[in-house]
Amino acid sequence: SSLEELAQAVVPAGLPRLDAPEHTEPSSASGGLSQAAVTDVMRQLAAANAHHHVEMIGRGYHPTITPAVIVRDVLSNPAWTTSYTPYQAEISQGRLEAQLLFQTLVADLTGLPVACTSLLDEATAVAEACLLMARATRKAEGRPVLLDEGLHPQCLQVATARLDALSIPWVTTTPAAIASGKVSGLEAGALVLGAVLAATTSRGAVVDLAPAIAAVHERGGLAAVDADPLALTLLTEPGAQGADIAVGSAQRLGVPLFFGGPHPGFMAVTHGLQRQLPGRIVGVSVDADGAPAYRLALQTREQHIRREKATSNICTAQALLAVVAAFYAVHHGPQGLRAIAEHTHRQAARIAVGLLDAGIELEHTRFFDTLSVYLPGGAQEAVERAEAAGYNLRLLDADHVGLSTNETTTDED
């Protein structure tokens, strides 16, 4: 008849009973502060920071401007941030429509017809591309995967760890070596599972991958391209170069850095590989009344109950962040995305011109947003001096410093 009687019936006898404390206004003396007081303390702590550092490290992570409408209506909206897509996902039509929008965005940018609803991040997307090659290839045993040494270090580390765990051989090489047929440790004409190539390398070089992709196909393999979605608004898309798979990170499409993650990865494939895609595909159907309706067009049951048969056992979606990226693209539109990409490249080009005018060499001159600056023996000192001035740069090696521009890079920077 009361909560007290319920508690007595449920809680085992003999447990110590503590009287409820009297309610008092939170304070430092009582072990807590009010919300207003906490806000004030946090502001004081934030003010103790010496100065704001400008992030120009790159390596697949870039500051971005999240439109206020997305911050307010998506990232600050519990309807988006706390909801979970149930097994009967069709009751969540709004979420499915937003994820279909993400798929459409990825397909348009990569030039490939089928994309999944998102992946965990860029590094696991590269690893998933390698595993997709193994699943899609008959008589795959013994064939290696070729990994472009220009991929981001975290992508190489995750991919090689996954391949080693499954006893799939791999070789790191370059697109030029693949195109020439002179891959170290690989016999001429030997069959391969495929190759994962970097459209823009971790050190910033923009690479023509068409010859390497053709060479991979001649060796009986599938070609995957790891690409920057913002760069793809200006560069030739992977599909047009003959790629079978495209992967990457959609972080810079309006998704905050979040101190390193999480961020949405993506994958798109050519026709014939869609059933090998990890994760889910949202499609358009009709309901009982004949009206358009969204549904999960592909979601293998093994994902849930026969895990050894699943296309992937990792977290295969970053739904909320994929929605942010999709809405960011809608907010800006095609012309707006190109304008952001042009601004990003223009700022990198301005820095490059200034460096060359000062007699400082660059490792490469075909770039989108990332420069590798040649400073013989002085890279460490340059990074430290930049940090003291409020800029975080990337130490590539003893002789090279990397820096990346983004949509937040100003003329003053």
Tab-separated table of C-alpha atoms in Angstrom:
chain	number	residue	atom	x	y	z
A	1	SER	CA	0.000	0.000	0.000
A	2	SER	CA	3.052	2.281	0.214
A	3	LEU	CA	6.582	2.581	-1.127
A	4	GLU	CA	7.876	1.910	2.392
A	5	GLU	CA	6.049	-1.444	2.563
A	6	LEU	CA	7.244	-2.326	-0.930
A	7	ALA	CA	10.825	-1.613	0.082
A	8	GLN	CA	10.495	-3.746	3.200
A	9	ALA	CA	9.140	-6.629	1.143
A	10	VAL	CA	11.837	-6.409	-1.513
A	11	VAL	CA	14.973	-5.431	0.408
A	12	PRO	CA	16.556	-8.338	2.362
A	13	ALA	CA	16.332	-8.062	6.150
A	14	GLY	CA	19.460	-7.201	8.072
A	15	LEU	CA	20.796	-4.544	5.718
A	16	PRO	CA	21.828	-1.275	7.403
A	17	ARG	CA	19.315	1.540	7.117
A	18	LEU	CA	20.455	5.086	6.559
A	19	ASP	CA	18.221	8.011	7.308
A	20	ALA	CA	17.693	10.369	4.396
A	21	PRO	CA	19.754	13.548	4.805
A	22	GLU	CA	17.984	16.826	5.251
A	23	HIS	CA	17.732	18.881	2.098
A	24	THR	CA	20.104	21.825	2.094
A	25	GLU	CA	21.287	24.243	-0.557
A	26	PRO	CA	24.320	22.710	-2.330
A	27	SER	CA	27.610	24.266	-1.290
A	28	SER	CA	31.293	23.414	-1.054
A	29	ALA	CA	30.754	22.657	2.644
A	30	SER	CA	27.964	20.143	1.984
A	31	GLY	CA	29.895	18.491	-0.825
A	32	GLY	CA	28.217	20.091	-3.821
A	33	LEU	CA	27.546	23.309	-5.698
A	34	SER	CA	24.517	24.685	-7.444
A	35	GLN	CA	24.395	24.661	-11.221
A	36	ALA	CA	25.110	28.383	-11.390
A	37	ALA	CA	28.073	28.001	-9.026
A	38	VAL	CA	29.476	25.089	-11.034
A	39	THR	CA	29.207	27.149	-14.229
A	40	ASP	CA	31.076	29.995	-12.589
A	41	VAL	CA	33.858	27.685	-11.362
A	42	MET	CA	34.218	26.067	-14.782
A	43	ARG	CA	34.520	29.457	-16.439
A	44	GLN	CA	37.257	30.397	-14.009
A	45	LEU	CA	39.112	27.192	-14.809
A	46	ALA	CA	38.724	27.775	-18.559
A	47	ALA	CA	40.069	31.305	-18.173
A	48	ALA	CA	43.250	29.830	-16.674
A	49	ASN	CA	44.193	28.406	-20.077
A	50	ALA	CA	47.101	30.415	-21.437
A	51	HIS	CA	45.554	30.855	-24.885
A	52	HIS	CA	43.542	29.027	-27.494
A	53	HIS	CA	45.587	26.810	-29.776
A	54	VAL	CA	44.772	26.642	-33.483
A	55	GLU	CA	44.599	22.995	-34.575
A	56	MET	CA	46.469	22.359	-37.840
A	57	ILE	CA	47.706	18.810	-37.243
A	58	GLY	CA	45.381	17.156	-39.760
A	59	ARG	CA	45.874	13.389	-40.000
A	60	GLY	CA	42.156	12.942	-40.653
A	61	TYR	CA	40.940	15.264	-37.881
A	62	HIS	CA	39.947	18.851	-38.665
A	63	PRO	CA	38.217	21.688	-36.840
A	64	THR	CA	34.856	22.427	-38.409
A	65	ILE	CA	31.962	24.812	-37.932
A	66	THR	CA	28.780	23.030	-36.916
A	67	PRO	CA	25.800	25.163	-38.000
A	68	ALA	CA	23.845	26.482	-35.016
A	69	VAL	CA	20.611	24.943	-36.279
A	70	ILE	CA	22.242	21.470	-36.176
A	71	VAL	CA	23.683	22.064	-32.709
A	72	ARG	CA	20.272	23.156	-31.444
A	73	ASP	CA	17.943	20.761	-33.251
A	74	VAL	CA	20.107	17.620	-33.474
A	75	LEU	CA	23.036	17.542	-31.052
A	76	SER	CA	21.010	19.248	-28.306
A	77	ASN	CA	17.788	17.383	-28.997
A	78	PRO	CA	17.175	14.237	-26.890
A	79	ALA	CA	14.918	12.885	-29.629
A	80	TRP	CA	18.077	12.478	-31.729
A	81	THR	CA	20.765	11.941	-29.114
A	82	THR	CA	19.099	9.301	-26.930
A	83	SER	CA	16.964	7.316	-29.352
A	84	TYR	CA	17.902	3.778	-30.317
A	85	THR	CA	16.834	2.276	-33.621
A	86	PRO	CA	14.815	-0.827	-32.653
A	87	TYR	CA	14.810	-4.148	-34.456
A	88	GLN	CA	11.625	-2.992	-36.173
A	89	ALA	CA	13.420	0.085	-37.468
A	90	GLU	CA	10.594	1.083	-39.793
A	91	ILE	CA	8.792	2.819	-36.917
A	92	SER	CA	11.637	5.380	-36.940
A	93	GLN	CA	10.902	6.923	-40.331
A	94	GLY	CA	12.623	10.217	-39.568
A	95	ARG	CA	15.884	8.537	-38.572
A	96	LEU	CA	15.799	6.259	-41.592
A	97	GLU	CA	15.233	9.207	-43.913
A	98	ALA	CA	18.183	11.059	-42.375
A	99	GLN	CA	20.421	8.002	-42.745
A	100	LEU	CA	19.296	7.546	-46.338
A	101	LEU	CA	20.363	11.146	-46.860
A	102	PHE	CA	23.837	10.258	-45.556
A	103	GLN	CA	23.999	7.300	-47.953
A	104	THR	CA	23.008	9.550	-50.852
A	105	LEU	CA	25.659	12.110	-49.872
A	106	VAL	CA	28.388	9.456	-49.754
A	107	ALA	CA	27.306	7.913	-53.046
A	108	ASP	CA	27.328	11.303	-54.775
A	109	LEU	CA	30.761	12.271	-53.451
A	110	THR	CA	32.436	8.919	-54.148
A	111	GLY	CA	30.820	8.205	-57.509
A	112	LEU	CA	29.780	4.725	-56.353
A	113	PRO	CA	26.149	3.583	-56.333
A	114	VAL	CA	25.670	1.900	-52.926
A	115	ALA	CA	26.672	3.233	-49.497
A	116	CYS	CA	25.957	1.995	-45.977
A	117	THR	CA	24.505	4.072	-43.170
A	118	SER	CA	27.964	4.778	-41.629
A	119	LEU	CA	30.858	3.001	-39.944
A	120	LEU	CA	32.702	3.408	-36.667
A	121	ASP	CA	35.491	5.676	-38.005
A	122	GLU	CA	37.988	6.004	-40.858
A	123	ALA	CA	40.523	3.489	-39.525
A	124	THR	CA	37.969	0.710	-39.057
A	125	ALA	CA	36.469	1.565	-42.454
A	126	VAL	CA	39.859	0.813	-44.032
A	127	ALA	CA	40.028	-2.472	-42.108
A	128	GLU	CA	36.470	-3.343	-43.166
A	129	ALA	CA	37.403	-2.687	-46.805
A	130	CYS	CA	40.211	-5.240	-46.496
A	131	LEU	CA	37.872	-7.828	-45.008
A	132	LEU	CA	35.268	-7.128	-47.691
A	133	MET	CA	37.898	-7.980	-50.312
A	134	ALA	CA	38.519	-11.318	-48.616
A	135	ARG	CA	34.789	-12.144	-48.443
A	136	ALA	CA	34.151	-11.185	-52.057
A	137	THR	CA	37.109	-13.086	-53.560
A	138	ARG	CA	36.996	-16.756	-54.441
A	139	LYS	CA	40.134	-18.732	-53.617
A	140	ALA	CA	41.335	-15.844	-51.460
A	141	GLU	CA	43.751	-17.897	-49.350
A	142	GLY	CA	47.341	-16.737	-49.655
A	143	ARG	CA	46.556	-13.582	-51.578
A	144	PRO	CA	47.838	-10.398	-49.912
A	145	VAL	CA	46.209	-7.033	-49.433
A	146	LEU	CA	48.274	-4.078	-50.658
A	147	LEU	CA	48.188	-1.084	-48.320
A	148	ASP	CA	49.224	2.361	-49.494
A	149	GLU	CA	51.947	3.671	-47.181
A	150	GLY	CA	50.348	7.096	-47.680
A	151	LEU	CA	47.337	6.106	-45.545
A	152	HIS	CA	47.049	7.752	-42.135
A	153	PRO	CA	49.097	5.874	-39.494
A	154	GLN	CA	46.009	4.946	-37.482
A	155	CYS	CA	44.437	3.410	-40.596
A	156	LEU	CA	47.503	1.268	-41.247
A	157	GLN	CA	47.700	0.184	-37.605
A	158	VAL	CA	44.059	-0.893	-37.357
A	159	ALA	CA	44.024	-2.574	-40.785
A	160	THR	CA	47.214	-4.573	-40.220
A	161	ALA	CA	46.054	-5.652	-36.755
A	162	ARG	CA	42.791	-6.989	-38.205
A	163	LEU	CA	44.567	-8.726	-41.090
A	164	ASP	CA	47.127	-10.329	-38.784
A	165	ALA	CA	44.357	-11.633	-36.526
A	166	LEU	CA	42.764	-13.365	-39.530
A	167	SER	CA	46.089	-14.567	-41.021
A	168	ILE	CA	45.600	-12.510	-44.168
A	169	PRO	CA	48.966	-11.404	-45.633
A	170	TRP	CA	49.565	-7.735	-46.386
A	171	VAL	CA	52.206	-5.538	-47.986
A	172	THR	CA	52.731	-1.779	-47.653
A	173	THR	CA	53.691	-0.095	-50.893
A	174	THR	CA	52.959	2.944	-53.081
A	175	PRO	CA	50.529	3.527	-55.969
A	176	ALA	CA	53.503	4.110	-58.283
A	177	ALA	CA	54.982	0.719	-57.386
A	178	ILE	CA	51.618	-0.979	-57.908
A	179	ALA	CA	51.161	0.688	-61.293
A	180	SER	CA	54.659	-0.330	-62.416
A	181	GLY	CA	54.204	-3.907	-61.218
A	182	LYS	CA	57.252	-3.661	-58.961
A	183	VAL	CA	55.849	-4.217	-55.483
A	184	SER	CA	58.542	-5.244	-53.039
A	185	GLY	CA	58.018	-8.780	-51.777
A	186	LEU	CA	55.452	-9.625	-54.464
A	187	GLU	CA	56.191	-11.609	-57.584
A	188	ALA	CA	55.346	-10.060	-60.940
A	189	GLY	CA	51.816	-11.018	-61.939
A	190	ALA	CA	50.952	-12.538	-58.542
A	191	LEU	CA	47.276	-12.397	-57.647
A	192	VAL	CA	46.153	-10.099	-54.814
A	193	LEU	CA	42.986	-9.657	-52.785
A	194	GLY	CA	43.082	-5.964	-53.514
A	195	ALA	CA	44.597	-2.656	-52.480
A	196	VAL	CA	43.594	0.256	-50.274
A	197	LEU	CA	44.940	3.496	-51.768
A	198	ALA	CA	45.005	7.050	-50.427
A	199	ALA	CA	43.453	9.704	-52.676
A	200	THR	CA	45.252	12.348	-50.618
A	201	THR	CA	48.135	10.957	-48.570
A	202	SER	CA	48.620	11.549	-44.875
A	203	ARG	CA	51.436	13.928	-45.825
A	204	GLY	CA	49.087	15.786	-48.167
A	205	ALA	CA	49.974	14.723	-51.719
A	206	VAL	CA	47.106	14.411	-54.204
A	207	VAL	CA	47.662	11.216	-56.213
A	208	ASP	CA	46.287	10.044	-59.564
A	209	LEU	CA	45.188	6.531	-58.657
A	210	ALA	CA	43.800	5.379	-62.012
A	211	PRO	CA	46.984	3.524	-63.118
A	212	ALA	CA	47.321	1.741	-59.767
A	213	ILE	CA	43.635	0.788	-59.747
A	214	ALA	CA	43.945	-0.688	-63.235
A	215	ALA	CA	47.028	-2.657	-62.143
A	216	VAL	CA	45.169	-4.059	-59.113
A	217	HIS	CA	42.344	-5.231	-61.361
A	218	GLU	CA	44.882	-6.936	-63.635
A	219	ARG	CA	46.097	-8.887	-60.592
A	220	GLY	CA	42.529	-10.065	-59.895
A	221	GLY	CA	41.965	-7.768	-56.921
A	222	LEU	CA	39.508	-5.117	-55.788
A	223	ALA	CA	40.575	-1.496	-55.435
A	224	ALA	CA	39.530	0.624	-52.455
A	225	VAL	CA	40.211	4.352	-52.117
A	226	ASP	CA	40.418	6.192	-48.796
A	227	ALA	CA	39.223	9.705	-49.595
A	228	ASP	CA	38.490	13.029	-47.898
A	229	PRO	CA	34.814	13.864	-48.575
A	230	LEU	CA	35.457	17.613	-48.648
A	231	ALA	CA	38.281	17.171	-51.170
A	232	LEU	CA	35.955	15.053	-53.329
A	233	THR	CA	33.866	18.158	-54.044
A	234	LEU	CA	36.831	19.331	-56.154
A	235	LEU	CA	38.798	16.189	-57.082
A	236	THR	CA	37.905	13.255	-59.317
A	237	GLU	CA	35.748	10.819	-57.374
A	238	PRO	CA	37.003	7.250	-56.743
A	239	GLY	CA	34.277	5.678	-58.852
A	240	ALA	CA	35.372	7.666	-61.902
A	241	GLN	CA	38.917	6.345	-61.426
A	242	GLY	CA	37.681	2.755	-61.465
A	243	ALA	CA	37.591	2.051	-57.714
A	244	ASP	CA	35.357	-0.729	-56.422
A	245	ILE	CA	35.208	0.585	-52.838
A	246	ALA	CA	35.538	4.005	-51.228
A	247	VAL	CA	36.021	4.680	-47.532
A	248	GLY	CA	36.831	7.646	-45.330
A	249	SER	CA	35.726	9.863	-42.464
A	250	ALA	CA	32.854	12.341	-42.614
A	251	GLN	CA	34.102	14.166	-39.497
A	252	ARG	CA	34.979	17.398	-41.230
A	253	LEU	CA	31.413	17.676	-42.536
A	254	GLY	CA	30.246	19.554	-39.464
A	255	VAL	CA	31.056	16.940	-36.806
A	256	PRO	CA	32.966	18.514	-33.873
A	257	LEU	CA	36.390	17.126	-32.993
A	258	PHE	CA	35.035	15.906	-29.624
A	259	PHE	CA	38.636	15.653	-28.338
A	260	GLY	CA	39.348	12.898	-30.883
A	261	GLY	CA	36.064	11.106	-31.406
A	262	PRO	CA	33.651	9.554	-32.047
A	263	HIS	CA	33.344	10.376	-35.741
A	264	PRO	CA	31.400	8.753	-38.589
A	265	GLY	CA	33.214	6.613	-41.109
A	266	PHE	CA	31.706	5.794	-44.494
A	267	MET	CA	31.885	3.122	-47.166
A	268	ALA	CA	30.477	2.925	-50.685
A	269	VAL	CA	30.795	0.083	-53.176
A	270	THR	CA	30.088	-0.726	-56.790
A	271	HIS	CA	27.197	-2.946	-57.899
A	272	GLY	CA	27.755	-6.571	-57.002
A	273	LEU	CA	29.407	-5.870	-53.667
A	274	GLN	CA	26.436	-4.460	-51.783
A	275	ARG	CA	25.729	-7.729	-49.947
A	276	GLN	CA	29.272	-7.673	-48.598
A	277	LEU	CA	28.854	-4.241	-47.039
A	278	PRO	CA	29.216	-4.169	-43.256
A	279	GLY	CA	26.319	-2.656	-41.384
A	280	ARG	CA	23.012	-1.533	-42.785
A	281	ILE	CA	21.539	-0.047	-45.943
A	282	VAL	CA	18.365	2.063	-45.823
A	283	GLY	CA	16.107	1.814	-48.863
A	284	VAL	CA	12.852	3.316	-50.122
A	285	SER	CA	9.735	1.151	-50.341
A	286	VAL	CA	5.981	1.725	-49.995
A	287	ASP	CA	3.661	1.227	-47.036
A	288	ALA	CA	0.300	-0.566	-46.919
A	289	ASP	CA	-1.389	2.501	-48.415
A	290	GLY	CA	1.087	2.776	-51.277
A	291	ALA	CA	2.850	5.843	-49.888
A	292	PRO	CA	6.667	6.062	-49.927
A	293	ALA	CA	8.229	4.548	-46.802
A	294	TYR	CA	11.760	3.925	-45.608
A	295	ARG	CA	12.996	0.536	-44.496
A	296	LEU	CA	16.193	-1.339	-43.778
A	297	ALA	CA	16.817	-2.832	-47.186
A	298	LEU	CA	19.800	-4.834	-45.984
A	299	GLN	CA	20.605	-5.898	-42.449
A	300	THR	CA	21.918	-9.424	-42.156
A	301	ARG	CA	20.351	-11.440	-39.332
A	302	GLU	CA	23.804	-12.825	-38.545
A	303	GLN	CA	24.670	-9.386	-37.232
A	304	HIS	CA	22.631	-10.306	-34.168
A	305	ILE	CA	22.379	-14.074	-33.745
A	306	ARG	CA	25.128	-15.768	-35.785
A	307	ARG	CA	28.042	-13.480	-35.197
A	308	GLU	CA	30.638	-15.721	-36.838
A	309	LYS	CA	28.727	-15.306	-40.125
A	310	ALA	CA	28.282	-11.541	-39.859
A	311	THR	CA	29.878	-9.129	-42.307
A	312	SER	CA	31.180	-7.213	-39.298
A	313	ASN	CA	31.156	-7.642	-35.540
A	314	ILE	CA	32.304	-4.131	-34.661
A	315	CYS	CA	29.989	-1.180	-34.100
A	316	THR	CA	28.789	-0.661	-37.639
A	317	ALA	CA	27.096	2.709	-37.330
A	318	GLN	CA	27.575	6.207	-35.986
A	319	ALA	CA	23.980	7.147	-36.714
A	320	LEU	CA	23.790	10.441	-34.829
A	321	LEU	CA	27.048	11.779	-36.283
A	322	ALA	CA	26.196	10.554	-39.771
A	323	VAL	CA	22.959	12.532	-39.454
A	324	VAL	CA	24.984	15.615	-38.475
A	325	ALA	CA	27.207	15.206	-41.551
A	326	ALA	CA	24.194	14.702	-43.824
A	327	PHE	CA	22.382	17.749	-42.444
A	328	TYR	CA	25.605	19.793	-42.734
A	329	ALA	CA	25.685	18.965	-46.460
A	330	VAL	CA	22.012	19.913	-46.850
A	331	HIS	CA	22.565	23.123	-44.890
A	332	HIS	CA	25.359	24.273	-47.219
A	333	GLY	CA	24.266	22.606	-50.462
A	334	PRO	CA	26.597	21.545	-53.301
A	335	GLN	CA	27.827	25.067	-54.021
A	336	GLY	CA	28.388	25.755	-50.333
A	337	LEU	CA	30.452	22.595	-49.884
A	338	ARG	CA	32.592	23.508	-52.873
A	339	ALA	CA	33.062	27.010	-51.475
A	340	ILE	CA	34.280	25.556	-48.163
A	341	ALA	CA	36.649	23.212	-50.029
A	342	GLU	CA	37.953	26.085	-52.161
A	343	HIS	CA	38.512	28.212	-49.056
A	344	THR	CA	40.379	25.345	-47.397
A	345	HIS	CA	42.615	24.813	-50.436
A	346	ARG	CA	43.138	28.532	-50.976
A	347	GLN	CA	44.423	28.972	-47.424
A	348	ALA	CA	46.842	26.075	-47.889
A	349	ALA	CA	47.991	27.573	-51.197
A	350	ARG	CA	48.617	30.954	-49.548
A	351	ILE	CA	50.800	29.313	-46.928
A	352	ALA	CA	52.623	27.345	-49.625
A	353	VAL	CA	53.368	30.512	-51.622
A	354	GLY	CA	54.662	32.252	-48.512
A	355	LEU	CA	56.951	29.332	-47.687
A	356	LEU	CA	58.313	29.089	-51.220
A	357	ASP	CA	58.903	32.863	-51.345
A	358	ALA	CA	60.896	32.487	-48.132
A	359	GLY	CA	63.075	29.827	-49.753
A	360	ILE	CA	61.531	26.928	-47.811
A	361	GLU	CA	60.927	23.743	-49.788
A	362	LEU	CA	57.764	21.634	-49.856
A	363	GLU	CA	57.741	17.854	-50.131
A	364	HIS	CA	55.017	18.034	-52.788
A	365	THR	CA	53.216	20.748	-54.711
A	366	ARG	CA	50.005	18.883	-55.624
A	367	PHE	CA	47.908	19.175	-52.484
A	368	PHE	CA	44.423	19.916	-51.241
A	369	ASP	CA	44.731	21.074	-47.632
A	370	THR	CA	47.919	19.549	-46.208
A	371	LEU	CA	51.523	20.627	-46.682
A	372	SER	CA	54.721	18.802	-45.800
A	373	VAL	CA	57.350	21.456	-45.134
A	374	TYR	CA	61.020	20.521	-45.553
A	375	LEU	CA	63.141	21.811	-42.664
A	376	PRO	CA	66.392	19.798	-42.568
A	377	GLY	CA	67.047	18.896	-38.935
A	378	GLY	CA	64.749	21.642	-37.693
A	379	ALA	CA	61.287	20.050	-37.624
A	380	GLN	CA	61.123	19.535	-33.855
A	381	GLU	CA	62.151	23.124	-33.123
A	382	ALA	CA	59.632	24.456	-35.645
A	383	VAL	CA	56.786	22.502	-34.038
A	384	GLU	CA	57.773	23.773	-30.591
A	385	ARG	CA	57.977	27.387	-31.784
A	386	ALA	CA	54.569	27.067	-33.454
A	387	GLU	CA	53.094	25.652	-30.244
A	388	ALA	CA	54.487	28.581	-28.270
A	389	ALA	CA	52.776	30.879	-30.778
A	390	GLY	CA	49.448	29.061	-30.356
A	391	TYR	CA	49.507	26.685	-33.340
A	392	ASN	CA	49.509	22.879	-33.166
A	393	LEU	CA	51.404	21.410	-36.119
A	394	ARG	CA	52.372	17.819	-36.921
A	395	LEU	CA	55.879	16.459	-36.532
A	396	LEU	CA	56.259	14.143	-39.530
A	397	ASP	CA	59.936	13.304	-39.009
A	398	ALA	CA	63.177	15.053	-38.107
A	399	ASP	CA	63.129	16.994	-41.380
A	400	HIS	CA	59.438	17.568	-42.141
A	401	VAL	CA	56.573	19.449	-40.497
A	402	GLY	CA	52.982	18.875	-41.551
A	403	LEU	CA	50.201	21.443	-41.421
A	404	SER	CA	46.585	21.240	-42.537
A	405	THR	CA	44.069	23.979	-43.236
A	406	ASN	CA	40.313	23.735	-42.768
A	407	GLU	CA	37.154	25.818	-42.964
A	408	THR	CA	38.086	27.662	-39.751
A	409	THR	CA	41.531	28.756	-41.026
A	410	THR	CA	41.635	32.552	-41.244
A	411	ASP	CA	43.807	34.957	-43.213
A	412	GLU	CA	45.501	35.897	-39.945
A	413	ASP	CA	46.493	32.271	-39.371
